[in-house]
Coordinates of C-alpha atoms in Angstrom, one line a residue:
M23 CA 41.5 -39.6 -10.9
L24 CA 38.4 -39.3 -13.1
K25 CA 36.2 -40.6 -10.3
R26 CA 37.6 -37.9 -7.9
M27 CA 36.9 -35.2 -10.5
M28 CA 33.3 -36.4 -11.0
L29 CA 32.8 -36.5 -7.2
A30 CA 34.1 -32.9 -6.9
W31 CA 31.7 -31.8 -9.7
V32 CA 28.7 -33.4 -8.0
M33 CA 29.7 -31.7 -4.7
V34 CA 29.8 -28.3 -6.5
L35 CA 26.3 -28.9 -7.9
A36 CA 25.0 -30.0 -4.5
S37 CA 26.4 -26.9 -2.9
A38 CA 24.8 -24.7 -5.6
V39 CA 21.4 -26.3 -5.1
G40 CA 21.7 -25.8 -1.3
T41 CA 22.6 -22.2 -1.8
F42 CA 19.6 -21.4 -4.0
A43 CA 17.1 -23.8 -2.5
Q44 CA 15.3 -20.9 -0.8
E45 CA 13.7 -19.4 -3.9
D46 CA 13.5 -15.7 -4.2
P47 CA 9.9 -14.6 -4.2
V48 CA 8.3 -12.8 -7.2
W49 CA 5.1 -10.8 -7.6
I50 CA 2.5 -10.2 -10.3
Q51 CA 2.2 -6.5 -10.8
I52 CA -1.3 -5.7 -12.0
E53 CA -1.6 -2.0 -11.9
A54 CA 0.2 1.3 -11.1
Q55 CA -1.5 4.6 -10.0
P56 CA 0.0 8.2 -9.9
N57 CA -1.3 8.9 -6.4
L58 CA -1.8 7.1 -3.1
N59 CA -5.6 7.7 -2.8
A60 CA -6.3 6.2 -6.3
A61 CA -3.9 3.2 -5.6
T62 CA -5.6 2.5 -2.2
D63 CA -9.1 2.5 -3.8
R64 CA -8.0 0.1 -6.6
A65 CA -6.2 -2.2 -4.1
R66 CA -9.4 -2.3 -2.0
I67 CA -11.4 -3.3 -5.2
Y68 CA -9.0 -6.0 -6.1
A69 CA -8.8 -7.4 -2.6
A70 CA -12.6 -7.9 -2.6
E71 CA -12.1 -10.4 -5.5
L72 CA -8.6 -11.8 -5.2
P73 CA -6.3 -13.1 -2.5
D74 CA -2.7 -11.9 -1.7
V75 CA -3.3 -8.3 -2.9
N76 CA -0.5 -5.9 -1.7
G77 CA 0.3 -2.3 -2.5
F78 CA 3.8 -0.7 -2.6
S79 CA 5.4 2.6 -3.4
L80 CA 7.3 2.4 -6.7
G81 CA 9.1 5.8 -6.3
G82 CA 8.7 8.9 -8.5
G83 CA 5.2 9.5 -7.0
W84 CA 3.8 6.1 -8.3
Y85 CA 2.1 3.3 -6.4
G86 CA 1.9 -0.3 -7.6
I87 CA -0.6 -3.1 -6.8
A88 CA 0.8 -6.6 -6.9
L89 CA -0.2 -10.2 -6.0
G90 CA 2.1 -12.4 -4.1
P91 CA 4.7 -13.2 -3.0
Y92 CA 4.8 -16.5 -4.9
A93 CA 7.4 -18.9 -6.2
R94 CA 8.2 -18.1 -9.8
S95 CA 6.6 -21.2 -11.2
D96 CA 3.4 -20.5 -9.2
A97 CA 3.4 -16.9 -10.2
E98 CA 3.7 -17.8 -13.9
Q99 CA 0.7 -20.2 -13.6
V100 CA -1.4 -17.6 -11.7
L101 CA -0.5 -14.9 -14.3
R102 CA -1.7 -17.2 -17.1
V103 CA -4.9 -18.1 -15.5
Y104 CA -5.9 -14.7 -14.2
R105 CA -5.1 -13.2 -17.6
S106 CA -7.2 -15.7 -19.4
E107 CA -10.1 -15.2 -17.0
G108 CA -9.8 -11.4 -17.5
V109 CA -9.6 -10.7 -13.7
I110 CA -6.4 -8.8 -14.1
P111 CA -5.2 -6.5 -16.9
R112 CA -3.6 -8.2 -19.9
D113 CA -0.4 -6.1 -19.5
S114 CA 0.2 -7.5 -15.9
Y115 CA 3.7 -9.0 -15.5
I116 CA 6.0 -10.7 -13.1
A117 CA 8.1 -8.3 -11.0
L118 CA 10.9 -8.7 -8.5
S119 CA 10.9 -7.5 -4.9
S120 CA 13.6 -4.9 -5.7
A121 CA 11.0 -3.0 -7.7
F122 CA 9.0 -2.2 -4.6
R123 CA 9.5 0.2 -1.7
Q124 CA 7.3 0.9 1.4
Q125 CA 4.0 -1.1 1.6
F126 CA 0.8 0.9 1.9
W127 CA -1.8 -2.0 1.5
P128 CA -3.0 -3.8 3.5
V129 CA -2.5 -1.0 6.1
G130 CA 0.3 -1.8 8.5
A131 CA 1.5 -4.9 6.6
N132 CA 5.1 -5.5 5.6
V133 CA 5.5 -8.6 3.5
L134 CA 8.4 -7.7 1.3
N135 CA 10.9 -9.6 3.5
R136 CA 8.9 -12.7 4.1
G137 CA 9.0 -15.9 2.1
V138 CA 6.7 -17.1 -0.6
V139 CA 3.0 -18.0 0.1
D140 CA 1.0 -20.8 -1.4
A141 CA -0.5 -19.5 -4.7
P142 CA -4.2 -19.7 -5.0
L143 CA -5.7 -22.2 -7.4
P144 CA -8.0 -20.1 -9.5
A145 CA -11.2 -21.8 -10.3
T146 CA -12.0 -22.2 -14.0
P147 CA -15.4 -23.7 -15.0
A148 CA -14.7 -27.1 -16.6
A149 CA -16.6 -30.3 -17.0
P150 CA -15.5 -33.2 -14.6
E151 CA -12.7 -35.1 -16.1
P152 CA -12.6 -38.9 -16.0
T153 CA -10.1 -40.4 -13.6
V154 CA -7.1 -41.6 -15.5
E155 CA -3.7 -42.7 -14.5
A156 CA -1.1 -39.9 -14.3
P157 CA 1.2 -40.0 -17.3
A158 CA 4.8 -40.8 -16.7
P159 CA 7.1 -37.8 -16.7
E160 CA 8.4 -36.9 -20.1
P161 CA 12.0 -38.0 -20.6
A162 CA 14.7 -35.3 -21.0
D163 CA 15.0 -34.1 -24.5
E164 CA 18.8 -34.6 -24.4
T165 CA 21.3 -36.5 -22.3
P166 CA 24.0 -34.3 -20.7
A167 CA 26.5 -35.3 -23.4
Q168 CA 24.0 -34.4 -26.1
A169 CA 23.1 -31.1 -24.4
Q170 CA 26.8 -30.2 -24.2
R171 CA 27.2 -30.9 -27.9
S172 CA 24.2 -28.7 -28.8
E173 CA 25.6 -26.1 -26.4
R174 CA 28.8 -25.9 -28.4
Q175 CA 26.8 -24.7 -31.5
L176 CA 25.6 -21.6 -29.7
T177 CA 27.1 -18.3 -30.7
R178 CA 28.7 -16.0 -28.1
A179 CA 25.7 -13.7 -28.3
Q180 CA 23.3 -16.6 -27.6
R181 CA 25.5 -17.7 -24.6
E182 CA 25.4 -14.2 -23.3
D183 CA 21.6 -14.2 -23.6
L184 CA 21.4 -17.3 -21.5
Q185 CA 23.6 -15.6 -18.8
V186 CA 21.4 -12.5 -18.9
A187 CA 18.3 -14.7 -18.4
L188 CA 19.9 -16.6 -15.5
Q189 CA 20.8 -13.3 -14.0
W190 CA 17.2 -12.1 -14.3
A191 CA 16.0 -15.4 -12.8
G192 CA 18.2 -14.6 -9.7
T193 CA 20.6 -17.5 -9.9
Y194 CA 23.6 -15.9 -11.7
R195 CA 25.6 -13.0 -10.3
G196 CA 28.6 -13.0 -12.5
G197 CA 29.7 -11.1 -15.6
I198 CA 28.0 -11.4 -18.9
D199 CA 30.9 -12.8 -21.0
G200 CA 29.5 -15.9 -22.8
A201 CA 31.9 -18.2 -20.9
F202 CA 30.2 -21.1 -19.1
G203 CA 32.5 -21.4 -16.1
R204 CA 31.7 -22.6 -12.6
G205 CA 29.5 -19.6 -11.8
T206 CA 27.3 -20.1 -14.8
R207 CA 27.1 -23.9 -14.3
N208 CA 26.1 -23.4 -10.6
A209 CA 23.4 -20.9 -11.8
M210 CA 22.1 -23.5 -14.4
A211 CA 22.0 -26.2 -11.7
A212 CA 20.1 -23.9 -9.3
W213 CA 17.6 -23.0 -12.0
Q214 CA 17.1 -26.7 -13.0
E215 CA 16.4 -27.5 -9.3
R216 CA 13.9 -24.6 -9.1
K217 CA 12.0 -25.8 -12.3
G218 CA 12.0 -29.5 -11.3
F219 CA 14.5 -30.7 -14.0
D220 CA 17.3 -33.1 -13.4
V221 CA 20.2 -31.2 -11.9
T222 CA 23.1 -31.5 -14.2
G223 CA 24.5 -28.0 -14.6
I224 CA 24.1 -28.3 -18.4
L225 CA 20.9 -27.0 -20.0
T226 CA 19.3 -29.0 -22.7
T227 CA 17.9 -27.4 -25.8
Q228 CA 14.4 -27.6 -24.3
Q229 CA 15.5 -26.1 -21.0
R230 CA 17.2 -23.3 -22.7
A231 CA 14.0 -22.5 -24.5
V232 CA 12.0 -22.6 -21.2
L233 CA 14.6 -20.2 -19.6
L234 CA 14.4 -17.7 -22.4
Q235 CA 10.6 -18.0 -22.5
D236 CA 10.5 -17.1 -18.8
Y237 CA 12.9 -14.3 -19.4
N238 CA 10.8 -12.9 -22.2
S239 CA 7.5 -13.3 -20.4
V240 CA 7.7 -9.7 -19.3
L241 CA 7.3 -8.7 -22.9
D242 CA 4.1 -10.8 -23.4
G243 CA 1.3 -8.8 -24.7
L244 CA 3.4 -6.2 -26.4
G245 CA 3.3 -7.8 -29.9
L246 CA 7.0 -7.4 -30.6
E247 CA 7.4 -7.7 -34.4
V248 CA 9.9 -6.4 -36.9
V249 CA 8.5 -3.3 -38.6
R250 CA 10.2 -1.9 -41.8
D251 CA 9.5 1.8 -42.3
D252 CA 10.7 2.5 -45.9
T253 CA 10.1 6.2 -45.6
A254 CA 12.2 6.6 -42.5
G255 CA 14.8 4.0 -43.7
I256 CA 14.6 2.1 -40.4
E257 CA 13.8 -1.5 -39.6
M258 CA 13.4 -2.7 -36.0
L259 CA 11.3 -4.6 -33.5
M260 CA 8.2 -2.6 -32.4
P261 CA 5.5 -3.2 -29.8
T262 CA 2.7 -3.6 -32.4
E263 CA 0.0 -4.3 -29.8
V264 CA 0.9 -1.0 -28.1
V265 CA 1.6 1.5 -30.8
A266 CA 0.5 1.9 -34.5
F267 CA 1.7 4.3 -37.2
D268 CA 0.1 7.7 -37.1
K269 CA 1.9 10.2 -39.3
Y270 CA 5.1 11.6 -40.6
E271 CA 6.3 15.0 -39.3
Y272 CA 9.8 15.7 -40.4
P273 CA 12.1 14.4 -39.0
F274 CA 9.8 12.0 -37.1
A275 CA 7.7 9.0 -37.9
H276 CA 5.0 9.0 -35.2
Y277 CA 3.7 5.7 -33.8
S278 CA 1.0 6.6 -31.3
A279 CA -0.7 4.5 -28.6
S280 CA -3.2 2.0 -29.9
G281 CA -4.0 -0.1 -26.8
D282 CA -4.3 0.1 -23.1
I283 CA -0.7 1.4 -22.5
E284 CA -0.1 5.1 -23.0
A285 CA 3.1 4.8 -25.0
T286 CA 4.6 6.6 -28.0
V287 CA 7.4 5.6 -30.3
L288 CA 9.2 8.1 -32.6
L289 CA 11.5 7.0 -35.4
I290 CA 14.0 9.8 -36.1
S291 CA 15.4 10.1 -39.6
Q292 CA 17.0 13.0 -41.5
Q293 CA 19.9 14.0 -43.6
G294 CA 22.5 16.1 -41.8
D295 CA 25.9 16.6 -40.2
Q296 CA 27.3 17.1 -36.7
T297 CA 25.7 20.6 -36.5
T298 CA 22.3 19.1 -37.4
L299 CA 22.8 16.4 -34.8
F300 CA 23.7 18.9 -32.1
G301 CA 20.7 21.1 -33.1
L302 CA 18.4 18.1 -32.8
Y303 CA 19.8 17.3 -29.4
D304 CA 18.9 20.9 -28.2
I305 CA 15.4 20.9 -29.8
M306 CA 14.5 17.5 -28.3
Q307 CA 15.1 18.9 -24.8
T308 CA 12.5 21.6 -25.4
L309 CA 9.8 19.0 -26.2
D310 CA 7.1 18.1 -23.7
I311 CA 7.7 14.4 -24.2
V312 CA 11.2 14.7 -22.8
P313 CA 10.8 15.7 -19.1
L314 CA 13.7 17.6 -17.6
D315 CA 14.9 15.1 -15.0
G316 CA 17.2 12.3 -16.2
P317 CA 20.6 11.6 -17.6
R318 CA 21.6 12.8 -21.0
E319 CA 24.9 12.6 -23.0
R320 CA 26.0 14.1 -26.3
K321 CA 29.0 12.7 -28.1
D322 CA 30.6 13.7 -31.4
R323 CA 28.3 11.5 -33.5
S324 CA 25.5 10.4 -31.2
F325 CA 23.4 11.3 -28.2
T326 CA 21.1 9.8 -25.6
L327 CA 18.4 11.5 -23.7
V328 CA 16.4 10.2 -20.7
G329 CA 13.7 12.3 -19.2
Q330 CA 11.3 11.2 -16.4
D331 CA 8.6 12.6 -14.2
A332 CA 5.8 11.2 -12.1
T333 CA 3.8 9.9 -15.1
R334 CA 6.3 8.8 -17.8
V335 CA 9.8 7.9 -18.8
S336 CA 11.2 9.1 -22.2
E337 CA 14.4 7.7 -23.7
T338 CA 16.0 8.7 -27.0
R339 CA 19.0 7.1 -28.8
V340 CA 20.3 8.8 -32.0
A341 CA 23.5 8.4 -34.1
L342 CA 25.0 10.1 -37.2
E343 CA 26.4 7.7 -39.9
D344 CA 27.2 8.6 -43.5
G345 CA 25.4 11.9 -43.5
Q346 CA 22.2 10.4 -42.0
I347 CA 20.9 11.0 -38.5
K348 CA 18.7 8.1 -37.3
G349 CA 17.4 6.8 -34.0
F350 CA 14.3 6.4 -32.0
T351 CA 12.4 7.6 -28.9
V352 CA 10.2 5.6 -26.6
V353 CA 7.8 7.3 -24.2
W354 CA 6.5 4.8 -21.6
P355 CA 4.4 5.0 -18.4
A356 CA 6.4 5.4 -15.2
G357 CA 6.3 2.5 -12.7
D358 CA 6.9 -0.2 -15.4
E359 CA 10.7 0.1 -15.5
E360 CA 11.6 -3.6 -15.9
R361 CA 9.5 -4.0 -19.0
R362 CA 10.5 -0.6 -20.4
T363 CA 14.3 -1.3 -20.1
R364 CA 13.8 -4.8 -21.6
L365 CA 11.8 -3.3 -24.5
M366 CA 14.5 -0.6 -25.1
D367 CA 17.2 -3.3 -25.2
E368 CA 15.3 -5.4 -27.7
M369 CA 14.5 -2.4 -29.9
E370 CA 18.1 -1.2 -29.9
K371 CA 19.5 -4.7 -30.7
S372 CA 17.1 -5.0 -33.6
F373 CA 17.7 -1.5 -35.0
S374 CA 18.8 -1.5 -38.6
R375 CA 19.3 1.3 -41.1
T376 CA 17.9 0.9 -44.6
E377 CA 17.9 3.2 -47.6
G378 CA 16.4 6.7 -47.3
T379 CA 15.4 9.3 -44.8
I380 CA 12.2 11.2 -44.1
P381 CA 12.0 14.1 -46.6
A382 CA 11.8 17.6 -45.2
S383 CA 8.4 18.0 -47.0
A384 CA 6.8 15.3 -45.0
S385 CA 4.4 17.1 -42.7
T386 CA 0.7 17.7 -42.1
S387 CA -1.0 21.1 -42.6
E388 CA -1.3 21.7 -38.8
Q389 CA 0.9 24.5 -37.7
A390 CA 1.2 26.1 -34.2
I391 CA 3.7 28.2 -32.4
D392 CA 3.9 25.7 -29.6
L393 CA 4.4 22.7 -31.9
V394 CA 7.6 21.3 -33.4
S395 CA 7.1 18.5 -35.9
G396 CA 3.7 17.7 -34.4
L397 CA 5.1 17.6 -30.9
E398 CA 4.2 20.0 -28.1
I399 CA 7.0 22.2 -26.8
R400 CA 7.3 22.1 -23.0
K401 CA 5.3 24.9 -21.5
P402 CA 5.4 26.5 -18.1
R403 CA 2.4 26.4 -15.8
L404 CA 2.2 30.1 -15.9
S405 CA 4.4 33.1 -16.9
R406 CA 4.5 36.6 -15.4
S407 CA 6.8 39.6 -15.7
G408 CA 9.7 40.8 -13.6
F409 CA 12.5 43.4 -13.9
F410 CA 16.2 43.7 -13.2
V411 CA 17.3 45.6 -10.1
D412 CA 21.1 45.2 -10.4
R413 CA 23.8 44.4 -13.0
R414 CA 24.2 40.8 -11.8
G415 CA 20.7 40.0 -13.0
T416 CA 18.7 40.0 -9.7
V417 CA 15.0 40.2 -10.5
L418 CA 11.9 41.6 -8.7
T419 CA 8.6 39.8 -9.5
T420 CA 5.2 39.0 -8.1
A421 CA 5.0 36.1 -5.6
E422 CA 2.3 34.6 -7.8
A423 CA 5.0 33.8 -10.4
V424 CA 7.0 31.5 -8.0
N425 CA 4.5 29.9 -5.7
S426 CA 4.3 26.1 -5.8
C427 CA 6.9 25.8 -8.7
T428 CA 9.4 23.0 -9.0
R429 CA 11.6 25.4 -10.8
V430 CA 11.6 29.0 -11.9
T431 CA 13.3 30.5 -15.1
I432 CA 14.1 34.0 -16.3
D433 CA 13.5 34.5 -20.0
S434 CA 12.6 30.8 -20.4
D435 CA 16.1 29.2 -20.1
V436 CA 18.0 30.8 -17.2
E437 CA 17.3 28.9 -13.9
A438 CA 16.7 31.1 -10.9
E439 CA 16.3 30.5 -7.2
V440 CA 13.9 32.5 -4.9
S441 CA 16.1 34.6 -2.6
V442 CA 13.3 36.4 -0.8
L443 CA 9.6 35.6 -0.8
D444 CA 7.3 38.2 0.9
D445 CA 3.8 36.8 0.7
A446 CA 2.3 39.6 2.7
R447 CA 3.4 42.1 0.0
G448 CA 3.2 39.7 -2.9
V449 CA 6.8 40.2 -3.9
A450 CA 9.7 37.8 -4.7
V451 CA 13.4 38.4 -5.3
L452 CA 15.1 36.0 -7.8
K453 CA 18.8 35.3 -8.1
P454 CA 19.8 33.7 -11.5
E455 CA 22.0 30.7 -11.3
T456 CA 24.4 32.2 -13.8
T457 CA 25.4 35.9 -13.9
L458 CA 23.4 37.9 -16.5
A459 CA 24.2 41.2 -18.3
P460 CA 21.0 43.3 -18.3
R461 CA 20.5 45.9 -21.0
A462 CA 18.9 48.2 -18.4
V463 CA 18.4 48.1 -14.6
A464 CA 15.5 49.7 -12.6
R465 CA 16.2 53.0 -10.9
F466 CA 13.5 54.0 -8.4
A467 CA 11.9 57.4 -8.6
E468 CA 13.0 59.8 -5.8
V469 CA 10.1 62.2 -6.3
Q470 CA 6.4 61.5 -5.5
P471 CA 4.5 61.7 -8.9
R472 CA 1.5 64.0 -9.3
L473 CA -2.0 62.5 -9.5
Q474 CA -3.2 62.1 -13.1
S475 CA 0.3 62.1 -14.4
E476 CA 1.2 59.6 -17.2
V477 CA 2.6 56.2 -16.3
A478 CA 3.8 53.2 -18.3
A479 CA 3.7 49.5 -17.4
A480 CA 6.1 47.1 -19.1
G481 CA 5.4 43.4 -19.2
F482 CA 4.9 40.2 -21.2
S483 CA 1.2 40.7 -21.7
F484 CA 0.8 37.4 -23.6
E485 CA 3.0 35.4 -21.3
G486 CA 5.9 35.1 -23.7
V487 CA 4.0 34.3 -26.9
L488 CA 5.3 37.5 -28.6
G489 CA 8.9 36.9 -27.4
A490 CA 9.4 40.5 -26.1
P491 CA 7.8 42.8 -23.6
S492 CA 5.2 45.4 -24.5
M493 CA 4.3 48.8 -23.1
T494 CA 0.9 49.8 -21.8
F495 CA 0.3 53.5 -21.0
G496 CA -2.2 55.0 -18.5
T497 CA -2.4 57.5 -15.6
L498 CA -1.8 57.5 -11.9
S499 CA -5.3 57.7 -10.2
D500 CA -4.2 57.7 -6.5
V501 CA -1.2 57.1 -4.3
R502 CA -3.2 54.9 -2.0
G503 CA -5.3 51.8 -2.3
L504 CA -9.1 51.7 -2.2
N505 CA -9.0 51.2 1.6
G506 CA -6.3 53.8 2.1
E507 CA -3.3 51.4 2.0
P508 CA -0.2 53.6 1.9
D509 CA 2.0 51.1 0.0
L510 CA -0.3 50.8 -3.0
A511 CA -0.9 53.1 -6.0
R512 CA -4.1 52.9 -8.0
L513 CA -3.6 53.1 -11.8
A514 CA -5.9 53.7 -14.7
V515 CA -4.4 51.3 -17.2
N516 CA -5.5 48.3 -19.2
T517 CA -3.1 45.4 -18.5
L518 CA -3.3 41.6 -18.8
P519 CA -2.4 38.9 -16.3
G520 CA 1.1 38.4 -17.9
D521 CA 2.0 42.0 -17.1
A522 CA 1.9 41.3 -13.3
G523 CA 5.3 41.6 -11.7
G524 CA 6.5 44.1 -14.4
P525 CA 7.7 47.7 -13.6
V526 CA 5.5 50.8 -13.6
L527 CA 7.4 53.9 -14.6
D528 CA 6.8 57.6 -14.6
A529 CA 7.3 59.8 -17.6
G530 CA 10.9 60.4 -16.6
G531 CA 11.8 56.7 -16.6
G532 CA 11.8 56.3 -12.8
V533 CA 10.2 53.1 -11.4
L534 CA 7.1 54.0 -9.3
G535 CA 6.3 50.4 -8.3
M536 CA 5.5 46.9 -9.5
L537 CA 2.3 45.9 -11.1
L538 CA 0.3 43.5 -8.9
P539 CA -2.0 40.7 -10.2
D540 CA -5.7 41.3 -10.0
A541 CA -7.0 40.7 -6.5
Q542 CA -9.2 37.6 -6.2
T543 CA -11.7 39.2 -3.8
G544 CA -14.9 38.1 -5.5
R545 CA -15.6 41.8 -6.3
A546 CA -15.4 42.9 -9.9
L547 CA -13.7 46.3 -10.4
P548 CA -14.3 48.6 -13.3
D549 CA -12.2 48.0 -16.4
G550 CA -8.8 49.7 -16.4
V551 CA -8.4 49.7 -12.5
R552 CA -5.1 48.2 -11.5
F553 CA -2.8 48.4 -8.5
A554 CA 1.0 48.7 -8.1
L555 CA 3.1 48.1 -5.0
D556 CA 4.9 51.3 -4.5
R557 CA 8.7 51.9 -4.6
E558 CA 9.2 52.2 -0.9
A559 CA 7.7 48.7 -0.2
L560 CA 9.9 47.3 -3.0
Q561 CA 13.0 48.9 -1.5
D562 CA 12.1 47.3 1.9
V563 CA 11.9 43.8 0.2
L564 CA 15.3 44.4 -1.5
A565 CA 16.8 45.3 1.9
Q566 CA 15.7 41.8 3.1
A567 CA 17.9 40.5 0.3
G568 CA 20.8 42.6 1.4
M569 CA 20.5 45.0 -1.5
A570 CA 20.3 48.7 -1.8
A571 CA 18.0 50.0 -4.7
A572 CA 19.3 52.6 -7.1
G573 CA 17.4 55.9 -7.3
T574 CA 16.9 58.6 -9.9
N575 CA 15.4 62.1 -10.1
S576 CA 12.8 61.5 -12.8
A577 CA 10.8 64.7 -12.5
A578 CA 11.6 65.8 -16.1
P579 CA 9.9 63.7 -18.8
I580 CA 12.2 61.9 -21.3
D581 CA 11.6 61.0 -25.0
P582 CA 9.0 58.2 -25.3
V583 CA 11.4 56.1 -27.4
D584 CA 14.1 56.3 -24.6
L585 CA 11.4 55.5 -22.0
S586 CA 10.3 52.4 -24.0
E587 CA 13.9 51.3 -24.5
A588 CA 14.7 51.5 -20.8
A589 CA 11.5 49.8 -19.7
T590 CA 11.7 46.9 -22.1
G591 CA 15.4 46.5 -21.4
M592 CA 14.9 45.9 -17.7
T593 CA 11.7 43.7 -18.1
V594 CA 12.0 39.9 -18.1
L595 CA 9.7 36.9 -18.5
V596 CA 9.4 34.9 -15.3
S597 CA 8.1 31.3 -15.7
C598 CA 6.8 28.8 -13.2
W599 CA 7.3 25.1 -14.1
D600 CA 5.7 22.0 -12.6

């Protein structure tokens, strides 16, 4: 009976080895660039010096340059040698084929689905070595029985770590449960075969160390060390070769980039309750270091934020315990996802709370309206003005405010979509994604104003810095443009770029037109000469959107206070975001 059981176990191992004999290829990723032209130039430079240079799209607008495909053992050797010789960056790392998309270099090549190639043998200058007999292979550090006994001393967490490492190596596809069943044993046998060890399905102490060393090689060069920040009351693993302490700005401890990798780590530490936690969650999402795209989740006593764009990935993990809010943020370059996720896991596992929180008085003397705790608030590419034309919150604005934007907002936080874009007239109609309740709505003048009559332009002259629209007063110089254009009005008024898109009103509160941006004709006009698209042209644009503009008989002047209240009540800030 025992012999039959042993024979069955051997057959299982043989089957596993056969299954994984064809080794999955791996790559050495040496660089990533944010655009195709730069990546192609760098691939061409590397290809002049090194063999097996390939370029792939990484997604998110990034392009990676990699060497390979190699067997993992060959890749590890090439990585060590090339790093030591300085021919590739020291933060190069081993990557899997799943990290890559369409190939762009060499042109027309497609090597993702082919097998491994023979790795080069990098030449390193060395003196000739005397011929000696090859040493006998080192004996195994443990017999299978000894390995099994040492294996029993492992904690569940250590056993799970081995399963995770086997999964990363591509030999294990089961759950991470710390139970060494048939699936885990088969994976161990396949890994032993790959590394040239005796195939037993039981890892010795030395083999477990090699497996974990391979798994952690992606973290090489980061200088992971435990850092204890007594001011923040936090102890955790930090990439000390990548970031170094910079300053305290309540409630953050800033660790800024100190090496070749553009990374940032923030330790978050403050006294507070659930209200404080929720406020921090809202504030974090306004910061430039937290891009808008990415999953985010807020629970009763914790939150996570992930933001990503073409250049970086930001991840924040925060929790409230015993009246103290603590956590951390890591900002990492895009295109290096395997290493980033591994680093996040290591940092979270090591995270420990100690006594104390960052005091509210901890800050530098630097103050600015666009800074929060030393961090830049996310800012739009440009901001212009607009005005409400119905009670649902539809907005008329200048086409300049919405061209080439990834998103458009009304008053900074209300998302809007472009309903009509009339480039010929320079006008856009915006529909808010949520229904708004304007304080005032534009009513277009039904009577042609007299020349030299007073007019008022409402707008966000300083592109939102003041937080409210301002009024600029002037006169109507002509009801045509300089070349006789019938849909333009020439104004004598001193406005700023942020005012463009705002309403121009007569003394009775009727809207005469929309202020246009300064024309880029190469010809400088005298100070105070501005142009507005007249009300009839605006009404035509609204008709394209299926809307009828409201009118008013504004021949009689109204009180300046009432005029200002109506003008500023209908005027909104329109922002264009990259």
